[in-house]
Amino acid sequence: MKKLLSISLFILAVTFFNDLQAQKFSGLDKSPMDMASYPTDYKVSDKVVRIIYGRPQLKNRSLAELAPTGQVWRTGANEAAEITFYENVNFGGKDIKAGTYSLFTIPGEKEWTVILNKNLNQWGSYFYDESDDVARIKVPNGSDSASLEEFSIAFKEVENGAHMVMGWDKTRVAVPITW
């Protein structure tokens, strides 16, 4: 009886293993997901803020084509970017409670509007609802001589906090965060 049970389990295991080997995996995403956090040191686990976002590439297209001036943009690619504050912060002059928010932007020629929205798991900005905004702030549109092919977000430490810096092509936008 034990021998029959062992043989049956072996056959079941081999069949299951063959099914696992047949699993199809997708290729590399054209706009891979990335994450930035502050403090930026990976050895520090007690973070203040973390953002998860898609990284679209210019690929011979213009920034205005991919993130049109005056229109709500998902701030990256694919799903809307999501930003988590692990403690209460002041985000660009607005007091924000600890929690996770969708991050949208409205690119402008001289300034960008940065939006925190309470609806999570949004694909793009197709279902964006302004009535669910937690905060809207305006920040100046800066520039750099170096061009970034991939949309990028990084945190820069400053006195009394950090700046969340978004960059793409030669555009740079920084949002001050204090806690």
Coordinates of C-alpha atoms in Angstrom, one line a residue:
M1 CA 0.0 0.0 0.0
K2 CA 2.8 2.4 0.9
K3 CA 4.6 1.6 -2.4
L4 CA 1.4 2.4 -4.3
L5 CA 1.0 5.7 -2.4
S6 CA 4.6 6.6 -3.0
I7 CA 4.3 5.9 -6.8
S8 CA 1.1 7.9 -7.0
L9 CA 2.7 10.9 -5.2
F10 CA 5.8 10.7 -7.5
I11 CA 3.5 10.7 -10.6
L12 CA 1.6 13.7 -9.2
A13 CA 4.8 15.6 -8.4
V14 CA 6.3 14.9 -11.9
T15 CA 3.1 16.0 -13.6
F16 CA 2.9 19.2 -11.4
F17 CA 6.6 20.0 -12.1
N18 CA 6.2 19.6 -15.9
D19 CA 3.3 22.1 -15.7
L20 CA 5.5 24.6 -13.8
Q21 CA 8.2 24.2 -16.5
A22 CA 5.6 25.0 -19.2
Q23 CA 4.8 28.4 -17.5
K24 CA 5.2 31.3 -19.9
F25 CA 6.8 34.4 -18.6
S26 CA 6.4 37.9 -20.2
G27 CA 9.5 39.7 -21.5
L28 CA 11.0 42.8 -20.0
D29 CA 8.5 45.6 -19.6
K30 CA 9.2 48.5 -22.0
S31 CA 8.6 50.9 -19.1
P32 CA 10.0 49.1 -16.1
M33 CA 8.7 49.8 -12.6
D34 CA 11.2 51.6 -10.3
M35 CA 11.2 52.8 -6.7
A36 CA 12.8 55.7 -4.9
S37 CA 12.8 56.3 -1.2
Y38 CA 14.1 58.7 1.5
P39 CA 16.4 58.2 3.2
T40 CA 18.1 56.9 0.1
D41 CA 20.6 54.7 2.0
Y42 CA 19.4 51.1 1.6
K43 CA 20.9 50.3 5.1
V44 CA 18.3 52.6 6.6
S45 CA 15.0 50.7 6.9
D46 CA 13.1 53.5 8.7
K47 CA 11.9 55.5 5.6
V48 CA 10.0 58.7 5.5
V49 CA 8.7 58.4 2.0
R50 CA 8.7 55.9 -0.9
I51 CA 7.4 56.2 -4.4
I52 CA 6.8 53.4 -7.0
Y53 CA 6.5 54.5 -10.6
G54 CA 6.9 53.4 -14.2
R55 CA 9.9 54.7 -16.2
P56 CA 8.9 55.6 -19.7
Q57 CA 11.6 56.4 -22.2
L58 CA 11.7 59.2 -24.8
K59 CA 12.8 57.0 -27.7
N60 CA 13.1 59.9 -30.1
R61 CA 9.8 61.4 -28.9
S62 CA 9.3 64.8 -27.1
L63 CA 8.4 65.2 -23.5
A64 CA 5.5 67.4 -24.6
E65 CA 4.2 64.4 -26.7
L66 CA 4.4 62.0 -23.7
A67 CA 3.4 64.3 -20.9
P68 CA 1.4 67.1 -22.6
T69 CA 1.4 70.6 -21.2
G70 CA -1.8 71.5 -19.3
Q71 CA -3.1 67.8 -19.1
V72 CA -3.2 65.5 -16.1
W73 CA -0.4 63.0 -16.4
R74 CA 0.1 59.7 -14.4
T75 CA 3.7 60.8 -13.6
G76 CA 5.4 57.9 -15.3
A77 CA 4.1 54.9 -17.3
N78 CA 1.5 52.2 -16.9
E79 CA -0.2 52.5 -13.5
A80 CA -0.4 55.9 -11.8
A81 CA 2.6 56.4 -9.5
E82 CA 2.0 55.7 -5.9
I83 CA 3.7 57.6 -3.0
T84 CA 3.7 56.4 0.6
F85 CA 4.5 58.7 3.5
Y86 CA 5.4 56.7 6.6
E87 CA 4.8 59.7 8.8
N88 CA 3.0 63.0 8.6
V89 CA 4.9 65.4 6.3
N90 CA 4.6 68.8 4.7
F91 CA 4.6 68.2 1.0
G92 CA 5.3 71.4 -1.0
G93 CA 3.6 73.6 1.7
K94 CA 0.6 71.3 2.4
D95 CA 0.3 69.1 5.5
I96 CA -0.2 65.5 4.5
K97 CA -1.1 62.6 6.8
A98 CA 0.9 59.4 6.7
G99 CA -0.5 57.0 4.0
T100 CA -0.4 56.1 0.4
Y101 CA -1.6 58.3 -2.4
S102 CA -1.6 58.3 -6.2
L103 CA 0.7 60.9 -7.7
F104 CA -0.3 62.9 -10.8
T105 CA 1.2 66.0 -12.4
I106 CA 0.1 68.6 -14.8
P107 CA 3.2 69.7 -16.7
G108 CA 3.4 73.4 -17.5
E109 CA 5.9 75.7 -19.3
K110 CA 6.9 77.6 -16.2
E111 CA 5.5 75.4 -13.4
W112 CA 4.1 72.0 -12.8
T113 CA 1.1 71.1 -10.6
V114 CA 1.8 68.1 -8.4
I115 CA -1.3 66.2 -7.2
L116 CA -1.8 63.7 -4.4
N117 CA -5.0 61.7 -4.9
K118 CA -6.6 59.3 -2.5
N119 CA -7.7 56.7 -5.2
L120 CA -5.1 53.9 -5.6
N121 CA -4.5 51.2 -8.2
Q122 CA -5.4 53.5 -11.1
W123 CA -4.2 52.7 -14.6
G124 CA -2.8 55.8 -16.2
S125 CA -4.9 58.9 -15.6
Y126 CA -8.0 57.7 -17.4
F127 CA -10.0 57.4 -14.3
Y128 CA -8.5 60.4 -12.4
D129 CA -11.1 62.2 -10.4
E130 CA -10.2 65.7 -9.2
S131 CA -12.7 65.5 -6.4
D132 CA -10.5 62.9 -4.8
D133 CA -7.5 65.2 -4.6
V134 CA -5.8 65.4 -1.2
A135 CA -3.4 68.2 -2.3
R136 CA -2.4 70.2 -5.3
I137 CA 0.8 72.2 -5.3
K138 CA 2.6 74.3 -7.8
V139 CA 6.4 74.0 -8.2
P140 CA 8.7 75.8 -10.7
N141 CA 9.8 74.0 -13.8
G142 CA 13.6 73.8 -13.8
S143 CA 16.1 72.5 -16.3
D144 CA 19.4 70.8 -16.6
S145 CA 22.0 70.7 -19.4
A146 CA 22.0 66.9 -19.2
S147 CA 19.2 65.0 -20.9
L148 CA 17.6 62.0 -19.2
E149 CA 16.2 59.3 -21.6
E150 CA 14.2 57.6 -18.9
F151 CA 11.8 59.4 -16.6
S152 CA 13.3 59.4 -13.2
I153 CA 12.5 60.3 -9.6
A154 CA 15.1 60.7 -6.9
F155 CA 15.3 62.3 -3.4
K156 CA 17.9 65.0 -2.6
E157 CA 18.6 65.7 1.0
V158 CA 18.3 69.4 2.0
E159 CA 18.4 71.2 5.3
N160 CA 15.2 70.3 7.3
G161 CA 14.1 67.6 4.8
A162 CA 14.4 66.4 1.2
H163 CA 13.3 67.4 -2.3
M164 CA 11.6 64.8 -4.5
V165 CA 13.1 65.6 -7.8
M166 CA 11.4 64.4 -11.0
G167 CA 13.5 64.5 -14.2
W168 CA 13.0 63.7 -17.9
D169 CA 14.7 65.1 -20.9
K170 CA 16.2 68.4 -19.6
T171 CA 13.2 69.2 -17.4
R172 CA 13.7 69.0 -13.6
V173 CA 10.9 69.5 -11.0
A174 CA 11.5 69.5 -7.3
V175 CA 9.0 69.2 -4.5
P176 CA 10.1 70.1 -1.0
I177 CA 9.2 67.6 1.8
T178 CA 9.7 68.3 5.5
W179 CA 8.6 66.4 8.6

